[in-house]
Short mmCIF file of C-alpha atoms in Angstrom, two decimals:
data_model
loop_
_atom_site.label_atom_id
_atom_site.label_comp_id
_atom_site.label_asym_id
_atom_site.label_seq_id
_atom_site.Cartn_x
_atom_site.Cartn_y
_atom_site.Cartn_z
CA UNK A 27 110.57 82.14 44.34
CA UNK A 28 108.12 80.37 46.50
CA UNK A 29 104.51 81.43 46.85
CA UNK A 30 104.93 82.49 50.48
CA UNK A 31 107.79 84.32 49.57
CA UNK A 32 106.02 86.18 47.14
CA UNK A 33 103.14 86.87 48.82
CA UNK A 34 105.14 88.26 51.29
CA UNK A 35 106.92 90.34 49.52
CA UNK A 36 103.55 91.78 48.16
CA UNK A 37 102.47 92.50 51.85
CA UNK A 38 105.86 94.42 52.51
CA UNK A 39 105.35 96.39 49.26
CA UNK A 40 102.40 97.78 50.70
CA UNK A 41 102.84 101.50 52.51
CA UNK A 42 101.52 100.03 56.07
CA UNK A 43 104.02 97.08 56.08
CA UNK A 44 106.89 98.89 54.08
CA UNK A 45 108.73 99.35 57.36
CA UNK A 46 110.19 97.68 60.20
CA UNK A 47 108.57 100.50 63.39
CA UNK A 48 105.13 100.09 61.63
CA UNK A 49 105.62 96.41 61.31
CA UNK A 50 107.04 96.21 65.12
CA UNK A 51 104.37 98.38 65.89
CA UNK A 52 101.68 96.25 64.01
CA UNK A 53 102.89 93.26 66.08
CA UNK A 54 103.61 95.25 69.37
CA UNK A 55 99.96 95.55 69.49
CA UNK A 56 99.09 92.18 68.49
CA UNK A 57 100.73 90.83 71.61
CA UNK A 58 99.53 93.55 74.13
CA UNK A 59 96.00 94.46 72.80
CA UNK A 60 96.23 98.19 72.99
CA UNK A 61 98.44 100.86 73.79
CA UNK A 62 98.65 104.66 74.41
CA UNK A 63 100.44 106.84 72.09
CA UNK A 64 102.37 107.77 75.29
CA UNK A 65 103.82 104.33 75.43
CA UNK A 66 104.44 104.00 72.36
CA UNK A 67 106.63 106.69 71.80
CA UNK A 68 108.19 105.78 75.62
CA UNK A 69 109.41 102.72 73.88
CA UNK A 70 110.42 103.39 71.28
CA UNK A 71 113.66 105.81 69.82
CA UNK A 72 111.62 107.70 67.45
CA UNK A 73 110.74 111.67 67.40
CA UNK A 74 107.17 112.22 68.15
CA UNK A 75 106.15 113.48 64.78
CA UNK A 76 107.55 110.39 63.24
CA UNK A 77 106.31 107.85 65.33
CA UNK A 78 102.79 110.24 64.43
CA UNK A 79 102.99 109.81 61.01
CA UNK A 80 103.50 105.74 61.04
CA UNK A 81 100.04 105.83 63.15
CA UNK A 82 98.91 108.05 60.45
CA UNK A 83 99.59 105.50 58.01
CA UNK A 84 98.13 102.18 59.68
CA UNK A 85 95.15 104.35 60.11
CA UNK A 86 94.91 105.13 57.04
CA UNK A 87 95.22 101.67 55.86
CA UNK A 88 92.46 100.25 58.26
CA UNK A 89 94.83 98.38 60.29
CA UNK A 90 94.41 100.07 63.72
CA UNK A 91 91.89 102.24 65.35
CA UNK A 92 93.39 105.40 67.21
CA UNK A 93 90.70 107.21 70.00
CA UNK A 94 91.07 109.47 72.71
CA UNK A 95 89.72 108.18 76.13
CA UNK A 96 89.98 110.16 79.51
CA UNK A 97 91.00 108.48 82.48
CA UNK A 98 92.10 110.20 85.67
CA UNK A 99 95.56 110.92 84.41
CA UNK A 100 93.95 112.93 81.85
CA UNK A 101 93.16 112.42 78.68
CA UNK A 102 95.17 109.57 76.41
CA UNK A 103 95.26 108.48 72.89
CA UNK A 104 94.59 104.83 72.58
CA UNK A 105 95.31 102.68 69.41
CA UNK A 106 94.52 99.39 69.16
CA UNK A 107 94.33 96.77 65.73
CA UNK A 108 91.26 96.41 64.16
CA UNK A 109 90.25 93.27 62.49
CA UNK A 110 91.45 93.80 59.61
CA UNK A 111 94.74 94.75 61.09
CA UNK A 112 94.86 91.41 63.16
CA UNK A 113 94.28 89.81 59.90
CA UNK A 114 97.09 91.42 57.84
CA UNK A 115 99.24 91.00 60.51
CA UNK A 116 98.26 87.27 61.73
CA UNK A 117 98.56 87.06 57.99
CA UNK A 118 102.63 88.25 58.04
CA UNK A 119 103.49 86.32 61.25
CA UNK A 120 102.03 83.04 59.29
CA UNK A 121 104.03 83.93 55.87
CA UNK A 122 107.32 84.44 57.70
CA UNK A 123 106.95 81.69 60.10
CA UNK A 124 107.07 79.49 56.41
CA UNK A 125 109.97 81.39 55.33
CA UNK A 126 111.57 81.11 58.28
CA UNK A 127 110.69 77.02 58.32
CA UNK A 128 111.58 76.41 54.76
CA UNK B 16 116.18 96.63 53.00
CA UNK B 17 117.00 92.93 52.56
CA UNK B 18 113.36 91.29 53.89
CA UNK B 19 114.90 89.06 56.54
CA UNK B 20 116.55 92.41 57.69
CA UNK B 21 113.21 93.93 57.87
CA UNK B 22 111.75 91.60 59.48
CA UNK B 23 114.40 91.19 61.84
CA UNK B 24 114.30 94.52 62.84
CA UNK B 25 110.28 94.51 63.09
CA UNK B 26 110.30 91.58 65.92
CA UNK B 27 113.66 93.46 67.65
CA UNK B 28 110.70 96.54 67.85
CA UNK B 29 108.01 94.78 68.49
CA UNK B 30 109.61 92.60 71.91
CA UNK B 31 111.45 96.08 72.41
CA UNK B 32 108.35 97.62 72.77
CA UNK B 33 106.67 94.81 74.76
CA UNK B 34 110.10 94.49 77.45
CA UNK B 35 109.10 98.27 78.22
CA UNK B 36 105.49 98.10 78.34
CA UNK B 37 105.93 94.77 80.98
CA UNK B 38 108.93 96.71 83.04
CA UNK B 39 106.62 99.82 83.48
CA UNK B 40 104.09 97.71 84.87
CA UNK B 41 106.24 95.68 87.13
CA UNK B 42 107.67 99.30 88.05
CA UNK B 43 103.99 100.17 89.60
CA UNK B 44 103.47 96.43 90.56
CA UNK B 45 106.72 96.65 92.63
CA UNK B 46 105.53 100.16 94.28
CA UNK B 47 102.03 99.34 95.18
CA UNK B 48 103.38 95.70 97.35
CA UNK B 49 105.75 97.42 98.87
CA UNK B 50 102.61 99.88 100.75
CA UNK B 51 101.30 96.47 101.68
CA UNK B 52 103.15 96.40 105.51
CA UNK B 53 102.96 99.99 105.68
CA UNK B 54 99.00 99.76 105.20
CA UNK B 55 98.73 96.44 107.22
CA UNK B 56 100.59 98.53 110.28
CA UNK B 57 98.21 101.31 109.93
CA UNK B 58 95.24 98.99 109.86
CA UNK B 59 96.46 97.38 113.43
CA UNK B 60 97.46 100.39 114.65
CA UNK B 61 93.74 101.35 113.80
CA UNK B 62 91.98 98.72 114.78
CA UNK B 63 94.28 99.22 118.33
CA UNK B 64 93.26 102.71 118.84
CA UNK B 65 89.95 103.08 118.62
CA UNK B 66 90.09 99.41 120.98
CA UNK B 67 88.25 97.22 118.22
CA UNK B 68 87.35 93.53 119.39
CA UNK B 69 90.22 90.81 118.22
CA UNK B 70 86.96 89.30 115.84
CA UNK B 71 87.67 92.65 113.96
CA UNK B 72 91.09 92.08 113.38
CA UNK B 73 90.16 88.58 111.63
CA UNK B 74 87.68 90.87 108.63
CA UNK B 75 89.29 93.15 108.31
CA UNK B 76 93.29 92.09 107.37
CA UNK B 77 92.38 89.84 105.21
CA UNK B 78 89.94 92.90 102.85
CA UNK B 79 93.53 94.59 102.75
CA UNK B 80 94.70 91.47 100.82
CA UNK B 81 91.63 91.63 98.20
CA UNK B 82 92.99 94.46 96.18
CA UNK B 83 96.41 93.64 96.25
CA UNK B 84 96.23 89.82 95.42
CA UNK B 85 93.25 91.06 92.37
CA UNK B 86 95.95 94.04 90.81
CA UNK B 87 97.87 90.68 91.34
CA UNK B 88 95.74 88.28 89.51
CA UNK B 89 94.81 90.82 86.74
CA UNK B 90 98.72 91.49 85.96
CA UNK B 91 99.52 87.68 85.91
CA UNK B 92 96.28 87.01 83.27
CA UNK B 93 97.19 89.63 81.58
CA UNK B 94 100.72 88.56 81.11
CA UNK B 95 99.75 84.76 80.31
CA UNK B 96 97.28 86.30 77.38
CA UNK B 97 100.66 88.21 75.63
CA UNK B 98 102.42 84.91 76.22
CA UNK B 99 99.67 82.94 74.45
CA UNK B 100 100.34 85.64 71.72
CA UNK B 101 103.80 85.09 71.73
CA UNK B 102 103.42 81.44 71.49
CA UNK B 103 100.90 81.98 68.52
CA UNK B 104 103.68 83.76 66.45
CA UNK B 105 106.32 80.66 67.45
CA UNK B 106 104.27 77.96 67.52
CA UNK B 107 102.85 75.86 64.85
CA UNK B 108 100.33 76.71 62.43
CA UNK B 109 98.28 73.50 63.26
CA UNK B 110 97.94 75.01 67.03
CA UNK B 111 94.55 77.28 66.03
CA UNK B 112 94.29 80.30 68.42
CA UNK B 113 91.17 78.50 69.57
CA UNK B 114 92.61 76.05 70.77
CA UNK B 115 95.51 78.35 72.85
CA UNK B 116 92.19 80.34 74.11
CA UNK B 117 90.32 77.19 75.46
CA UNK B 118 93.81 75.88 76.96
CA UNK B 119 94.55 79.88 78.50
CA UNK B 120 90.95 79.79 80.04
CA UNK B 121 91.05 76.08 82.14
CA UNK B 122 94.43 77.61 83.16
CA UNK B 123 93.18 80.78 84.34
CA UNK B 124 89.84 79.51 86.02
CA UNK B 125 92.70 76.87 87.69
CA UNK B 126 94.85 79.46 88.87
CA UNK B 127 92.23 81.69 90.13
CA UNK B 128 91.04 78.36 92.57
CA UNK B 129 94.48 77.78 93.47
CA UNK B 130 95.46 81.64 94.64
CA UNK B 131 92.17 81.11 96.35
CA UNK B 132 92.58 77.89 98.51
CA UNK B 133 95.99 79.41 99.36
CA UNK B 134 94.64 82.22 100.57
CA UNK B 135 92.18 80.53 102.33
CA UNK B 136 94.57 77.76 103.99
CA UNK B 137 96.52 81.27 105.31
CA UNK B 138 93.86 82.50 106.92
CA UNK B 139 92.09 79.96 108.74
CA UNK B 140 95.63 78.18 109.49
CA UNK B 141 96.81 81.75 111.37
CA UNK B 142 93.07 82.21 113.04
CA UNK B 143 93.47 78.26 114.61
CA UNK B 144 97.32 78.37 114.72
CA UNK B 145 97.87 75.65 112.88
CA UNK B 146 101.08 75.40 111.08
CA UNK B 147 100.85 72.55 109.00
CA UNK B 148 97.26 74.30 107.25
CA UNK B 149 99.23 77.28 107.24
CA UNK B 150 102.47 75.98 105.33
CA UNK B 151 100.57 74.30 102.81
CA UNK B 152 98.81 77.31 101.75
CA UNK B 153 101.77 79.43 101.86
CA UNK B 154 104.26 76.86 100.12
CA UNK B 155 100.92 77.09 97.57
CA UNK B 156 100.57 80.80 97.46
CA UNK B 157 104.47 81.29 96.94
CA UNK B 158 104.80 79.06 94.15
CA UNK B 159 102.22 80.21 92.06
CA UNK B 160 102.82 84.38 92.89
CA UNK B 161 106.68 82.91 91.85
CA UNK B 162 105.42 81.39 89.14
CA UNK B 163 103.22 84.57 87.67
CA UNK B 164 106.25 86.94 88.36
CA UNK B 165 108.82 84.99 86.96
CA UNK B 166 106.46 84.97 83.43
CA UNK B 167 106.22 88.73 83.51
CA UNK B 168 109.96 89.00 84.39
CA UNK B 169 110.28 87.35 81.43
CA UNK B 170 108.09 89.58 79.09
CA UNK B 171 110.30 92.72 80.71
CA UNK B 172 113.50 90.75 80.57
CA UNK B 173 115.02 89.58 83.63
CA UNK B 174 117.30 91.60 86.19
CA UNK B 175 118.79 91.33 89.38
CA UNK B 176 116.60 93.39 91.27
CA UNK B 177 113.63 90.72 90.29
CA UNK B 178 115.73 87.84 91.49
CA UNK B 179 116.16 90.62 94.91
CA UNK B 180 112.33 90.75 94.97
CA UNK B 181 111.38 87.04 94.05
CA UNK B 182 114.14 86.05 97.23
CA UNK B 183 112.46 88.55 99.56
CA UNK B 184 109.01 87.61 98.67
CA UNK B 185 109.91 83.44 99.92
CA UNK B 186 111.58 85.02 102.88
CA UNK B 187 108.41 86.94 103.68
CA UNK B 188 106.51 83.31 103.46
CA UNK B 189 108.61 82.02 105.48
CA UNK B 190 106.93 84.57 108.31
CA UNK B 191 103.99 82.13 108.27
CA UNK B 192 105.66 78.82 107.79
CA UNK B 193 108.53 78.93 110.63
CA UNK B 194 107.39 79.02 113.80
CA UNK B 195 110.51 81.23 114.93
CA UNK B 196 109.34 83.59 113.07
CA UNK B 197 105.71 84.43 114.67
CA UNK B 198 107.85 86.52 116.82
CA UNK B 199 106.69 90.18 116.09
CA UNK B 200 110.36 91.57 115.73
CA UNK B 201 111.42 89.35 113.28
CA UNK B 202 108.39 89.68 111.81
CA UNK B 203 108.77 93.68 111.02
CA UNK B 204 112.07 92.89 110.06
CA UNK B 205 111.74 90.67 107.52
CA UNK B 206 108.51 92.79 106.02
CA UNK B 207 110.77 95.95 106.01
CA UNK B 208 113.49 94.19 104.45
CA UNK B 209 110.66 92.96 101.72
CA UNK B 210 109.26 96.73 101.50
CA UNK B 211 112.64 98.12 101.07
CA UNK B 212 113.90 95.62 98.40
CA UNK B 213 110.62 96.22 96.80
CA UNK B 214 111.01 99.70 96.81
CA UNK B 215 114.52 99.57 95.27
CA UNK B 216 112.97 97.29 92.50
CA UNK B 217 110.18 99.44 91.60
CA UNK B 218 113.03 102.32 91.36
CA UNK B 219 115.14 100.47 89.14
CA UNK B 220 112.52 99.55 87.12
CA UNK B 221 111.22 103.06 86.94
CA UNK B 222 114.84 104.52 86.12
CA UNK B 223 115.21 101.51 82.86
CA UNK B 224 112.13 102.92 81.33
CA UNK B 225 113.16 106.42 81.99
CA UNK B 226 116.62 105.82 80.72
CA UNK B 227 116.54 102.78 78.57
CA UNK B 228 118.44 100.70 79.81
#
């Protein structure tokens, strides 16, 4: 097993990067900056109290930041990566991107 | 979960999530150009009734622009920053994101004096009826506003109805570039025709993020 390969696969054993909607999520955010919980859940297929508890975990873990911020449509729940989470996850795109190369 | 599976699934999510962010927005983008004729009538219809002087006319069509052509400018940075990101992920490891932010920034400062000398070739080619000024600045304008909306198509994956509005965004170019077409009937006709299609666009985009399409 290659070294990327294993680090890897010790990212992905972590809770945060243990599945694919946090992952998605994880990079969803990378690309876009921030989101609302709203749009979040608009996107995706997932119940509301799931797509909760996969916040609740990558808040947990440090990797975003979730806040509410009111705007004229009334309050919203923002989440956004924080630097650790653009780290971790600049750290996963870099890992597969040698996996996927090799 | 096999890891190529989960990471399969994790980019299907993540440009999932990204195609209905950037068709939401071109849902609202869609709507607010298609008020554009509708607020440019009202302004002349304005400016007729209360009998303002024709210099009056020549400030204050061209403010109606501003906001329109900045919600503009803002939606077509914003869309070249996720494609920097995007490129990030694909692109080579030796490509530091310093170097994609120093490349974005000459582009955007570039782009922002382009849609600016376009604009401004427009407007003082219509105020001294000069076609050739005016051509060259819509030709300008039409590529680049093609240009930005065919990247952000591409974040919210293409359709039909963007082709529809792309088509009817030249024709409405046109408006200033043929001389034919200075006549004021086929003038409203071809901006209704551009209001409508735009209209229909923003619906259909609405209705994919509604129903997933």
């Amino acid at each position: 097993m290659s070294e990327e390969l294993k680090k890897l696969m010790e990212l992905l054993s972590s809770q945060a990067f243990s599945s694919s909607a946090r992952i998605g999520i994880l990079l969803a955010l990378l690309y876009l900056g921030k989101m609302s919980f709203a749009d979040l859940l608009r996107s995706l297929d997932l119940p509301k109290s799931s797509l909760y508890a996969h916040i609740q975990v990558l808040e947990d873990a440090g990797l975003i930041s979730v806040r509410k911020v009111f705007t004229v449509d009334g309050p919203r729940t923002i989440i956004q990566l924080t630097d650790k989470g653009e780290e971790e996850v600049m750290l996963y795109i870099s890992l597969v991107k040698q996996l996927k190369f090799d | 979960m096999d890891v190529r599976d989960l990471v399969r699934d994790a980019e299907e999510i993540s440009r999932k999530i990204v195609r209905k962010q950037y068709r939401l927005t071109l849902a609202k983008y869609y709507l607010l150009w298609s008020t554009l004729s509708v607020v440019i009538e009202l302004a002349y219809g304005i400016l007729s009734y209360i009998h303002a002087p024709n210099l009056a006319y020549y400030f204050v069509i061209p403010i109606i622009y501003v906001p329109y052509l900045f919600v503009n400018f803002n939606l077509f940075r914003k869309a070249g920053q996720v494609y920097k990101r995007l490129a990030l992920t694909l692109k080579s490891s030796e490509e530091k994101e310093s170097t994609l932010m120093t490349k974005s920034k000459v582009i955007q400062v570039t782009v922002a004096f382009l849609y600016s000398l376009s604009f401004l070739l427009i407007y003082f080619g219509i105020t001294f009826s000069n076609l050739y000024i005016t051509g060259i600045g819509a030709l300008m304008f039409s590529v680049l506003f093609s240009v930005g909306l065919v990247r952000v198509t591409m974040l919210a994956g293409l359709k039909y109805y963007d082709l529809m509005a792309s088509v009817s965004l030249i024709a409405l170019t046109l408006n200033f570039v043929l001389p034919k077409f200075y006549l004021r009937n086929e003038f409203y006709l071809v901006s209704f025709i551009f209001t409508i299609i735009w209209i229909f666009a923003s619906y259909k985009s609405f209705i994919e993020v509604i129903e997933g399409e």
